[in-house]
GROMACS .gro file of C-alpha atoms in nm:
model
  178
    1MET     CA    1   7.226  14.300   5.691
    2LYS     CA    2   7.601  14.281   5.637
    3PRO     CA    3   7.771  14.474   5.354
    4PRO     CA    4   7.782  14.293   5.018
    5ILE     CA    5   8.071  14.066   4.931
    6HIS     CA    6   8.293  14.264   4.699
    7ASP     CA    7   8.498  14.150   4.402
    8LEU     CA    8   8.311  13.831   4.327
    9SER     CA    9   8.294  13.907   3.957
   10PRO     CA   10   8.458  13.650   3.730
   11VAL     CA   11   8.830  13.686   3.675
   12PRO     CA   12   8.942  13.774   3.322
   13GLY     CA   13   9.194  13.515   3.209
   14ARG     CA   14   9.134  13.306   3.524
   15GLY     CA   15   9.466  13.128   3.474
   16GLY     CA   16   9.643  13.346   3.725
   17ASN     CA   17   9.948  13.558   3.662
   18ARG     CA   18  10.259  13.405   3.811
   19THR     CA   19  10.451  13.732   3.787
   20ASN     CA   20  10.180  13.930   3.965
   21ARG     CA   21  10.146  13.746   4.296
   22PRO     CA   22   9.902  13.885   4.552
   23GLY     CA   23  10.040  14.090   4.836
   24ASN     CA   24   9.987  14.010   5.203
   25ALA     CA   25   9.716  14.278   5.225
   26ASP     CA   26   9.517  14.110   4.944
   27VAL     CA   27   9.548  13.768   5.106
   28ALA     CA   28   9.448  13.904   5.448
   29GLU     CA   29   9.143  14.076   5.297
   30VAL     CA   30   9.033  13.755   5.121
   31ASP     CA   31   9.083  13.555   5.441
   32ARG     CA   32   8.868  13.809   5.626
   33GLN     CA   33   8.593  13.791   5.362
   34ILE     CA   34   8.597  13.411   5.369
   35ALA     CA   35   8.571  13.409   5.749
   36GLU     CA   36   8.270  13.644   5.725
   37LEU     CA   37   8.085  13.406   5.490
   38VAL     CA   38   8.011  13.175   5.782
   39ASP     CA   39   7.834  13.458   5.968
   40ARG     CA   40   7.610  13.549   5.675
   41SER     CA   41   7.255  13.427   5.647
   42THR     CA   42   7.165  13.172   5.380
   43HIS     CA   43   6.964  13.446   5.207
   44GLU     CA   44   7.274  13.671   5.192
   45LEU     CA   45   7.482  13.382   5.055
   46ARG     CA   46   7.223  13.323   4.782
   47LEU     CA   47   7.231  13.694   4.692
   48ALA     CA   48   7.612  13.677   4.670
   49TRP     CA   49   7.577  13.373   4.442
   50ARG     CA   50   7.336  13.566   4.218
   51GLN     CA   51   7.582  13.856   4.206
   52LEU     CA   52   7.862  13.620   4.103
   53TYR     CA   53   7.690  13.385   3.860
   54CYS     CA   54   7.395  13.599   3.740
   55THR     CA   55   7.163  13.312   3.832
   56GLY     CA   56   7.037  13.150   4.146
   57PRO     CA   57   7.229  12.869   4.313
   58PRO     CA   58   7.132  12.513   4.215
   59LEU     CA   59   6.831  12.376   4.398
   60GLY     CA   60   6.926  12.165   4.695
   61LEU     CA   61   7.273  12.315   4.728
   62SER     CA   62   7.354  12.310   5.096
   63ARG     CA   63   7.461  12.615   5.291
   64ASP     CA   64   7.803  12.455   5.339
   65LEU     CA   65   7.854  12.416   4.963
   66LEU     CA   66   7.734  12.773   4.903
   67ILE     CA   67   8.003  12.897   5.143
   68ARG     CA   68   8.270  12.676   4.987
   69ALA     CA   69   8.186  12.786   4.631
   70LEU     CA   70   8.189  13.154   4.724
   71ALA     CA   71   8.515  13.112   4.918
   72ASN     CA   72   8.669  12.941   4.616
   73GLN     CA   73   8.572  13.235   4.393
   74LEU     CA   74   8.723  13.483   4.638
   75GLN     CA   75   9.048  13.284   4.637
   76GLU     CA   76   9.052  13.262   4.258
   77ARG     CA   77   9.017  13.640   4.236
   78THR     CA   78   9.331  13.679   4.447
   79HIS     CA   79   9.545  13.382   4.351
   80GLY     CA   80   9.419  13.305   4.001
   81GLY     CA   81   9.221  13.004   3.888
   82ALA     CA   82   9.315  12.681   3.722
   83SER     CA   83   9.524  12.713   3.407
   84ARG     CA   84   9.368  12.641   3.068
   85SER     CA   85   9.570  12.321   3.037
   86LEU     CA   86   9.449  12.194   3.376
   87ARG     CA   87   9.085  12.277   3.295
   88ARG     CA   88   9.121  12.100   2.957
   89ARG     CA   89   9.279  11.796   3.127
   90LEU     CA   90   8.999  11.779   3.385
   91GLN     CA   91   8.735  11.798   3.111
   92THR     CA   92   8.910  11.519   2.920
   93LEU     CA   93   8.926  11.300   3.230
   94ALA     CA   94   8.561  11.368   3.312
   95GLY     CA   95   8.459  11.273   2.958
   96GLU     CA   96   8.662  10.951   2.966
   97PHE     CA   97   8.520  10.862   3.306
   98GLU     CA   98   8.160  10.921   3.189
   99ARG     CA   99   8.219  10.702   2.882
  100GLY     CA  100   8.374  10.430   3.097
  101GLY     CA  101   8.693  10.459   2.892
  102ALA     CA  102   8.956  10.189   2.942
  103SER     CA  103   9.231  10.448   2.919
  104PHE     CA  104   9.095  10.649   3.214
  105ASP     CA  105   9.394  10.688   3.443
  106PRO     CA  106   9.404  11.015   3.633
  107GLY     CA  107   9.750  10.921   3.762
  108VAL     CA  108   9.911  10.982   3.422
  109VAL     CA  109   9.986  11.353   3.427
  110VAL     CA  110  10.298  11.468   3.248
  111LYS     CA  111  10.474  11.768   3.403
  112ILE     CA  112  10.535  12.083   3.205
  113GLY     CA  113  10.887  12.081   3.064
  114THR     CA  114  10.899  11.703   3.017
  115THR     CA  115  11.035  11.579   2.684
  116LEU     CA  116  10.860  11.275   2.539
  117VAL     CA  117  11.081  11.066   2.311
  118ARG     CA  118  10.964  10.799   2.066
  119GLN     CA  119  11.152  10.605   1.800
  120TRP     CA  120  10.949  10.550   1.485
  121ARG     CA  121  11.084  10.386   1.169
  122GLY     CA  122  11.445  10.468   1.247
  123ARG     CA  123  11.384  10.828   1.347
  124THR     CA  124  11.375  10.981   1.696
  125HIS     CA  125  11.082  11.211   1.764
  126LYS     CA  126  11.087  11.453   2.060
  127VAL     CA  127  10.786  11.636   2.200
  128LEU     CA  128  10.809  11.906   2.467
  129VAL     CA  129  10.519  11.927   2.715
  130CYS     CA  130  10.411  12.293   2.748
  131GLU     CA  131  10.153  12.459   2.974
  132ASP     CA  132   9.909  12.502   2.687
  133GLY     CA  133   9.979  12.182   2.492
  134PHE     CA  134  10.280  12.031   2.320
  135GLU     CA  135  10.562  12.145   2.094
  136TYR     CA  136  10.692  11.925   1.811
  137GLU     CA  137  10.940  12.039   1.547
  138GLY     CA  138  10.888  12.404   1.640
  139GLN     CA  139  10.506  12.394   1.614
  140ARG     CA  140  10.249  12.399   1.897
  141TYR     CA  141   9.977  12.136   1.924
  142ARG     CA  142   9.690  12.093   2.171
  143SER     CA  143   9.684  11.715   2.130
  144LEU     CA  144   9.941  11.435   2.137
  145SER     CA  145   9.717  11.238   1.902
  146VAL     CA  146   9.760  11.500   1.628
  147ILE     CA  147  10.138  11.471   1.667
  148ALA     CA  148  10.123  11.088   1.660
  149GLU     CA  149   9.912  11.103   1.345
  150ARG     CA  150  10.157  11.345   1.184
  151ILE     CA  151  10.446  11.109   1.262
  152THR     CA  152  10.276  10.782   1.158
  153ARG     CA  153  10.032  10.910   0.895
  154ALA     CA  154   9.769  10.694   1.069
  155HIS     CA  155   9.524  10.753   1.354
  156TRP     CA  156   9.685  10.678   1.690
  157SER     CA  157   9.606  10.752   2.049
  158GLY     CA  158   9.878  11.006   2.125
  159PRO     CA  159   9.918  10.906   2.490
  160ARG     CA  160   9.946  10.539   2.386
  161PHE     CA  161  10.190  10.619   2.104
  162PHE     CA  162  10.419  10.799   2.349
  163GLY     CA  163  10.382  10.525   2.613
  164LEU     CA  164  10.171  10.718   2.863
  165THR     CA  165   9.887  10.462   2.885
  166LYS     CA  166   9.868  10.086   2.910
  167ARG     CA  167   9.689   9.876   2.652
  168ALA     CA  168   9.376   9.707   2.783
  169GLY     CA  169   9.436   9.346   2.885
  170VAL     CA  170   9.815   9.373   2.905
  171ALA     CA  171   9.959   9.255   3.235
  172VAL     CA  172  10.214   9.480   3.395
  173GLY     CA  173  10.451   9.380   3.672
  174PRO     CA  174  10.650   9.077   3.787
  175LYS     CA  175  10.391   8.819   3.673
  176ALA     CA  176  10.400   8.959   3.320
  177ASP     CA  177  10.766   8.855   3.282
  178ARG     CA  178  10.698   8.480   3.304
   0.00000   0.00000   0.00000
């Protein structure tokens, strides 16, 4: 039996630390461990999964997916995982997709640092897109909808208010100009 896979415990903070990048030795070690996963028996892979997740792997999970999931965890330990904002965005998209939401458009992703500008009742409103949400008038918000509601004093879809989504049934493109 091969030695156990080390350092598969969950990463505190998982978002990665951009100022503390892994060294070449760390990357080489992770690459070596990932390469060794292929040579392990399915039983050893299941034991590694138990070590990592404190539960057995899902029933029916193929050997290939076991290897991929374990390799992903090894990479996250070294490089950091998805940021909180990305995980939140993915959960939002998954929820909209499951509900069959008309506004589901995974292509609309605003980059960090972008300034959203909207005129409302003679006043210009600017919102800065941050890694963990949005900044408006010096305050942080997790949701554009909260900001839109603050501006209008009525419930609005924040992405729609700031022009990030299309209204259902509205034609867009050359034919819409007729």
